[in-house]
XYZ file of N, CA, C and O in Angstrom:
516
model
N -0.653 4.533 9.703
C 0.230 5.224 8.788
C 1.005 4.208 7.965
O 1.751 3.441 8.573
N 0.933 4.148 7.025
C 1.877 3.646 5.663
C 3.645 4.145 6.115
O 4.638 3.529 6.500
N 3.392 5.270 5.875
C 4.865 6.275 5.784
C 4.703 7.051 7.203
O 3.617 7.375 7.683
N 6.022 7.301 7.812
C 6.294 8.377 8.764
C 7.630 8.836 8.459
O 8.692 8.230 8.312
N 7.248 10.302 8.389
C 8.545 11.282 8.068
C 8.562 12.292 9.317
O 7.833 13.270 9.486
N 9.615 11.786 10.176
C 9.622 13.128 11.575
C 11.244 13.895 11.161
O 12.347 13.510 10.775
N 10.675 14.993 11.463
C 11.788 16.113 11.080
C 11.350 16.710 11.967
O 10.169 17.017 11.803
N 11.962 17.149 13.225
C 11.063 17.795 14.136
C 12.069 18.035 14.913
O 13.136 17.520 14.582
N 12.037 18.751 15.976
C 12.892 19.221 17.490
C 14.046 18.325 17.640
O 13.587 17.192 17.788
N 15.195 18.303 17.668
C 16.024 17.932 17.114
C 16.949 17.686 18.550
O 18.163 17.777 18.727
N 15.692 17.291 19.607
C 16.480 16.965 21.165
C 16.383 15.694 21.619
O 15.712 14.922 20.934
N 16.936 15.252 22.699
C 16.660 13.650 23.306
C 15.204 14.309 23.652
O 14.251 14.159 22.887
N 15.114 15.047 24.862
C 13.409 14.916 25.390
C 12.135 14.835 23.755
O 11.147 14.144 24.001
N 12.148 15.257 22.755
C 11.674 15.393 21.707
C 11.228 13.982 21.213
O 10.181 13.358 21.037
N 12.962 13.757 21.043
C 12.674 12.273 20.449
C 11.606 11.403 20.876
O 10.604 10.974 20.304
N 12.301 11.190 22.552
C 11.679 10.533 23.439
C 10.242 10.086 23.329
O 9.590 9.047 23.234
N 10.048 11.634 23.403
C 8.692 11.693 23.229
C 7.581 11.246 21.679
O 6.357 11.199 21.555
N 8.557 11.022 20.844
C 7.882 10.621 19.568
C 7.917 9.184 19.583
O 7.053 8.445 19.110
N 9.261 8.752 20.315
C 9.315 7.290 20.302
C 8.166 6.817 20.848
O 7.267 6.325 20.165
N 8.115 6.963 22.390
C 6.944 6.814 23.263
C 5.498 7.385 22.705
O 4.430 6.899 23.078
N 5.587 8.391 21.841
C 3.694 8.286 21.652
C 3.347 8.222 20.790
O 2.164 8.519 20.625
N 4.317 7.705 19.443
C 3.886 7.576 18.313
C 4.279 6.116 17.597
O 3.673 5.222 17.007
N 5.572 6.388 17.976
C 6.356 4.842 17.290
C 6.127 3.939 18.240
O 6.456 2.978 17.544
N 5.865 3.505 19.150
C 5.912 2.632 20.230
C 3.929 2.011 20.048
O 3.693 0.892 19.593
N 3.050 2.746 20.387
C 1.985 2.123 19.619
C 1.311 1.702 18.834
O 0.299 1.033 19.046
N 1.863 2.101 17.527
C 1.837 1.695 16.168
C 1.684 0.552 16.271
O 2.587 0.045 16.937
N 0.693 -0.379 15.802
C 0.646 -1.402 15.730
C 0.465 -2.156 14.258
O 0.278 -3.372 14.288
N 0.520 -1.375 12.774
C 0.901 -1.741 11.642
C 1.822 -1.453 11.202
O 2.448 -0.637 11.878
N 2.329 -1.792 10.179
C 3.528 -2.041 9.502
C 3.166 -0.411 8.636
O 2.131 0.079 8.187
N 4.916 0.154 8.720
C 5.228 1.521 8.195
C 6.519 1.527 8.151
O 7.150 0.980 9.056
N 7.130 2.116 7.143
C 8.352 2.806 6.658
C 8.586 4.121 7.932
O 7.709 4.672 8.596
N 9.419 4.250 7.947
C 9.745 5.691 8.987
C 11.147 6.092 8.715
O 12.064 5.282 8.843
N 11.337 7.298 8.349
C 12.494 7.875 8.638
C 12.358 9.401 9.211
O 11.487 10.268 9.142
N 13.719 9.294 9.840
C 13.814 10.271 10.875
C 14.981 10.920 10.240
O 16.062 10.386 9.994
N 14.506 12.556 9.927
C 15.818 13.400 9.561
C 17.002 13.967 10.420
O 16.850 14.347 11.581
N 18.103 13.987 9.796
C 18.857 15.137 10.538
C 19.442 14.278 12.061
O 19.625 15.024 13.022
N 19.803 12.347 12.331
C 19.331 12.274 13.263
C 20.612 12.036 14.095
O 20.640 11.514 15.209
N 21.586 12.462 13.444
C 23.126 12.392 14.108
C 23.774 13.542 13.713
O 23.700 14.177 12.661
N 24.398 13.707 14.679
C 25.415 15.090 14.379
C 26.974 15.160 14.904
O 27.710 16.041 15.349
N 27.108 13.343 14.526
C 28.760 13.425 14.795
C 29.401 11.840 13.364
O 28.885 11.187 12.457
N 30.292 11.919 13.809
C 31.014 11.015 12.745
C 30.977 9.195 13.446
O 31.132 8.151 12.813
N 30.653 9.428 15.274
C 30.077 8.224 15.788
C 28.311 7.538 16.167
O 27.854 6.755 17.000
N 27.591 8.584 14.710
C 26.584 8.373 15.065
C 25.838 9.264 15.984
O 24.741 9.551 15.504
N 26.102 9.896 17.357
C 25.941 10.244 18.499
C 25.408 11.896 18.154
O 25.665 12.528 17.129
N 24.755 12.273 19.107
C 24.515 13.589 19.166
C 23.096 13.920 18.940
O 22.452 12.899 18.700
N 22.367 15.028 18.935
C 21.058 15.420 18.965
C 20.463 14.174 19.238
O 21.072 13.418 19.995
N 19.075 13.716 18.625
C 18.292 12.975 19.326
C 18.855 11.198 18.906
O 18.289 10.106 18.845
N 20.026 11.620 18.724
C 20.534 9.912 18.392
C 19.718 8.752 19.377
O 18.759 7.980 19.405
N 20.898 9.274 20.165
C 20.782 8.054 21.659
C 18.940 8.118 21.687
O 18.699 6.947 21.394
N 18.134 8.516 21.791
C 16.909 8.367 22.138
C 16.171 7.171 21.221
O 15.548 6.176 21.593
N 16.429 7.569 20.128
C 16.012 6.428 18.664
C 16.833 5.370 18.876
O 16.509 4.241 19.243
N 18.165 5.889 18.567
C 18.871 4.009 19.244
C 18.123 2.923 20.204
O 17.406 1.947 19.987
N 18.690 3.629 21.491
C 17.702 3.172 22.192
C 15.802 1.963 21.855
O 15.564 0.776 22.080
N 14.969 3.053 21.288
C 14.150 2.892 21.072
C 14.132 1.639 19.985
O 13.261 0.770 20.032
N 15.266 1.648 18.936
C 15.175 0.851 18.312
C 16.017 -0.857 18.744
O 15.860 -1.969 18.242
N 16.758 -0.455 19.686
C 17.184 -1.717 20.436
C 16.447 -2.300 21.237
O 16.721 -3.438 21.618
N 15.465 -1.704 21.617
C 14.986 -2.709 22.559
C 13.162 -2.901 21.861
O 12.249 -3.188 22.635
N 12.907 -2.684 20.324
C 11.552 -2.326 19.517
C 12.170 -4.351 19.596
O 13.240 -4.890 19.879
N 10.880 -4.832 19.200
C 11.419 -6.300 18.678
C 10.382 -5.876 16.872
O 10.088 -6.768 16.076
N 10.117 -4.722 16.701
C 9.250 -4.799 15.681
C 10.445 -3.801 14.342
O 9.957 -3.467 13.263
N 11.472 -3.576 14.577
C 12.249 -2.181 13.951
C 13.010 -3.532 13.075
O 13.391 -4.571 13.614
N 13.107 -3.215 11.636
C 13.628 -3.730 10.977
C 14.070 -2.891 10.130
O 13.593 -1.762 10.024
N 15.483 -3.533 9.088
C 15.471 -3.145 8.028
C 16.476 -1.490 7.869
O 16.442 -0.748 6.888
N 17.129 -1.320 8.881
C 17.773 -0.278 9.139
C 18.507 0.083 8.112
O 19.265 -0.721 7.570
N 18.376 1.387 7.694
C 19.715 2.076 6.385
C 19.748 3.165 6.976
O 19.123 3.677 7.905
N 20.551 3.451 6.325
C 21.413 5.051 6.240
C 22.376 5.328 5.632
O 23.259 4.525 5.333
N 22.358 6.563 5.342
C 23.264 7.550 3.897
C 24.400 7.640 4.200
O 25.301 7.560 3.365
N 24.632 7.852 5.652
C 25.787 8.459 6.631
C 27.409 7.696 5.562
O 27.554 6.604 5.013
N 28.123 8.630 5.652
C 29.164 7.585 5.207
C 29.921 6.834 6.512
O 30.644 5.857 6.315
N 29.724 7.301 7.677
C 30.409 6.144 8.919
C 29.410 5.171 9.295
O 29.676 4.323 10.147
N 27.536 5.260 8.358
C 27.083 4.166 9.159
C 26.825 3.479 7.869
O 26.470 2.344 8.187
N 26.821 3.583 6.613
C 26.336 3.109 5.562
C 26.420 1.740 5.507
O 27.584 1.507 5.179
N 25.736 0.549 5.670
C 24.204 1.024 5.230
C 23.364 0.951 6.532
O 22.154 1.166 6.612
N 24.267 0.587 7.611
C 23.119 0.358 8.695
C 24.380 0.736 9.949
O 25.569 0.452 10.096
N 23.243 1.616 10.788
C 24.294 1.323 11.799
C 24.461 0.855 13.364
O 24.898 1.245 14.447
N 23.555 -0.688 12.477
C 24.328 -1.706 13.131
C 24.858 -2.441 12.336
O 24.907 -3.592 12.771
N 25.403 -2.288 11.087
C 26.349 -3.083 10.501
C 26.984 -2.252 9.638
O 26.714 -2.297 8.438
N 27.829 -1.463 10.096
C 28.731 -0.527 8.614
C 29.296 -1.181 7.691
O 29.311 -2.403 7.836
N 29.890 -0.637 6.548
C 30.647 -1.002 5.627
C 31.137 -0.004 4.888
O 30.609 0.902 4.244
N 32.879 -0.513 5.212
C 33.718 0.339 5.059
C 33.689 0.974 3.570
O 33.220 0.229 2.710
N 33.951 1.735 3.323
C 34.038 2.631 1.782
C 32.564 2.736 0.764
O 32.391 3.008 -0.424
N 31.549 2.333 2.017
C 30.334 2.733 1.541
C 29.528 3.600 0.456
O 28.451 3.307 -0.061
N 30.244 4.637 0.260
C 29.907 5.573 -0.661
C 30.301 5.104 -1.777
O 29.447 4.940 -2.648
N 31.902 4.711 -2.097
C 32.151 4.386 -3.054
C 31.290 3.425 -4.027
O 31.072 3.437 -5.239
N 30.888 2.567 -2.933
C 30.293 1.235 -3.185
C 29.373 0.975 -3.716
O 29.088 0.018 -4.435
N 28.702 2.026 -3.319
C 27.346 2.965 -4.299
C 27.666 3.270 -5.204
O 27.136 2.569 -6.066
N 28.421 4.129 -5.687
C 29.108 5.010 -6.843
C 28.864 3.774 -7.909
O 28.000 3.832 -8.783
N 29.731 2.664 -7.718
C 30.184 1.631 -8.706
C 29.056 0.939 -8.663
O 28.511 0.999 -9.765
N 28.431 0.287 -7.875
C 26.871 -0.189 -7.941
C 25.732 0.624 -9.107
O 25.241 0.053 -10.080
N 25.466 2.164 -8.691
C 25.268 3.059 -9.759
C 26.011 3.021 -11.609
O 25.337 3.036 -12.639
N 27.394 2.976 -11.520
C 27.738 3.050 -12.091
C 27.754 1.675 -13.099
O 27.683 1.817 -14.320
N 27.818 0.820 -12.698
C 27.461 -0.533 -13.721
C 26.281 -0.752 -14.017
O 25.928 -1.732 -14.672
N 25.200 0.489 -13.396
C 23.776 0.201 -13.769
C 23.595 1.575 -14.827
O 22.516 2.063 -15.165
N 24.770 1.976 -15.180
C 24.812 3.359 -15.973
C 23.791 4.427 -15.524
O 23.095 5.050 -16.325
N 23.747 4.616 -14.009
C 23.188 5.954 -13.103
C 24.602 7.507 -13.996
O 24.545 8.650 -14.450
N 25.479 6.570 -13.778
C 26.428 7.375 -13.562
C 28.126 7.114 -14.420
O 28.766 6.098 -14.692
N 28.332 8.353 -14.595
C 29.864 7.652 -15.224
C 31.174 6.954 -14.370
O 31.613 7.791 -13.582
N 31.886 5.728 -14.304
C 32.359 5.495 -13.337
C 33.673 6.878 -13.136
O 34.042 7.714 -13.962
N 34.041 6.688 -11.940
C 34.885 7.621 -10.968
C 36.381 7.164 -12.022
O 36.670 6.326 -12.876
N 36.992 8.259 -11.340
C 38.286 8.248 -12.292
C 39.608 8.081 -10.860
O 40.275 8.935 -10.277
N 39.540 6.803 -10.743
C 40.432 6.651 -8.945
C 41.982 6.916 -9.024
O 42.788 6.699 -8.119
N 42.304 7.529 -10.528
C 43.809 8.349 -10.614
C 43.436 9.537 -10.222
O 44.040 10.058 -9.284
N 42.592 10.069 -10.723
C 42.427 12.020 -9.868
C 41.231 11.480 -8.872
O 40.750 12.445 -8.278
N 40.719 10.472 -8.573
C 39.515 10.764 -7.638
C 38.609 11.440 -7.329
O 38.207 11.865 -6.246
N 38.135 11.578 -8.794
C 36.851 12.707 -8.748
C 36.143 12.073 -8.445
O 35.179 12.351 -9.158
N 35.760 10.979 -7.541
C 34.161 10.881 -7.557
C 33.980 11.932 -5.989
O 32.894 12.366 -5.606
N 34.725 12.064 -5.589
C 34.364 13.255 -4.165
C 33.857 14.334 -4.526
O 33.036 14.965 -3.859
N 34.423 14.752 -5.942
C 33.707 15.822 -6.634
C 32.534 16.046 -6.449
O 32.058 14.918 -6.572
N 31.288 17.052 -6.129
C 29.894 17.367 -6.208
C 29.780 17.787 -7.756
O 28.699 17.637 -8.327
N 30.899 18.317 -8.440
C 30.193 18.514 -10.158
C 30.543 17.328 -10.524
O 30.006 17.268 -11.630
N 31.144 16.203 -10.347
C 31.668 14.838 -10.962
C 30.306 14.667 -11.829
O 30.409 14.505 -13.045
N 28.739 14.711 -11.066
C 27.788 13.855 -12.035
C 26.497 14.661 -11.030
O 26.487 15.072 -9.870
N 25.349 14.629 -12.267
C 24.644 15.598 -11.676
C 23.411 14.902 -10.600
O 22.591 15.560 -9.960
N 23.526 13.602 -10.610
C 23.352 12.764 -9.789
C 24.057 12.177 -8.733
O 23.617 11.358 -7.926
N 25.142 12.635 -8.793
C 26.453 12.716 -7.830
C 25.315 12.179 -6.420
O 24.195 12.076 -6.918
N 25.277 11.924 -5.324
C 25.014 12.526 -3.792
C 26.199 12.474 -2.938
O 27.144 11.685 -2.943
N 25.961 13.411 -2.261
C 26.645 13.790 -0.998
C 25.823 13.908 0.542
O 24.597 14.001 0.494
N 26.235 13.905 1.365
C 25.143 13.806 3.006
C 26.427 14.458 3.692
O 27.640 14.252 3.658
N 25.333 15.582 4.500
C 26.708 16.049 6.122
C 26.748 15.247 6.767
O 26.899 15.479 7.967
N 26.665 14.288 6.431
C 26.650 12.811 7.686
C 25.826 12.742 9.041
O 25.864 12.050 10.059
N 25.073 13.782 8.568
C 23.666 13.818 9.363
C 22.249 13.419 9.367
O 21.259 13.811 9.985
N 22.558 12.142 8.117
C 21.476 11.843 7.481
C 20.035 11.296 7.878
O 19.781 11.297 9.082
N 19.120 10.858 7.049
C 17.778 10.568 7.659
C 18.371 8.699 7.834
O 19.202 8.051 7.197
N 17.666 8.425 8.742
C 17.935 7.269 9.166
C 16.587 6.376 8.656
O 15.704 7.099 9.117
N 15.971 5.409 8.084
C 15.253 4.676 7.360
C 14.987 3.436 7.975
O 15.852 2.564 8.052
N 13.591 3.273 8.517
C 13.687 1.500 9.360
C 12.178 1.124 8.708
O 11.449 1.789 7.973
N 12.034 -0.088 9.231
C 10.670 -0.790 8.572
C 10.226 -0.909 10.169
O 11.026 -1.046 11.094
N 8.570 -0.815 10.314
C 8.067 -1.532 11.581
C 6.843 -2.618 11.190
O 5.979 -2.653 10.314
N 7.206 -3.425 12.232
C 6.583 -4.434 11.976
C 7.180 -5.796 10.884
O 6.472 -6.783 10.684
């Protein structure tokens, strides 16, 4: 596989089980992201811990991102005001009009129709191999 997109059962035993019979023998290089794969503000919840896991002890998992605004861009390395950081990154590449940080519309969803927003449940993005 080139690409893997799992959106699927949304439990530790689930995960588990994808880690172990899919991601774990792979033996070429693929993009993978996994949707939907936290359901708290520490990362934690539905099939978190199972992928963590899996990816701490992979010596092949690289390249970690995520949308999340508490893990952005990786979470094993956050950075604080992440979203924003984007915004203005976007915005000096004229994606977007910059934010107005006296009313603080960039939280706005009509601010720009390219705006994004995430329930902080986002797909999590790694390289293997």
């Amino acid at each position: 596989f080139d690409f893997i997109f799992i959106d699927a059962l949304h439990t530790e035993e689930f995960s588990r089980g994808y880690c172990r019979n899919l991601l774990v023998p792979l033996q070429q290089q693929a993009v993978v992201a996994i949707h939907d794969i936290v359901a708290d503000e520490y990362g934690g919840g539905r099939e978190s811990a199972e992928v963590y896991k899996y990816m701490a002890f992979s010596p092949n998992v690289k390249n970690v991102f995520t949308m999340s605004r508490f893990g952005m861009p990786s979470i094993l390395s956050p950075v604080e005001n992440a979203v924003k950081l984007v915004h203005e990154i976007r915005a000096s590449h004229g994606i977007v009009k910059p934010c107005n940080l006296t009313t603080n519309d960039c939280k706005e969803a009509v601010y720009d129709p390219l705006y994004f927003a995430n329930n902080d449940a986002p797909t999590l993005f790694f390289q293997l191999n």
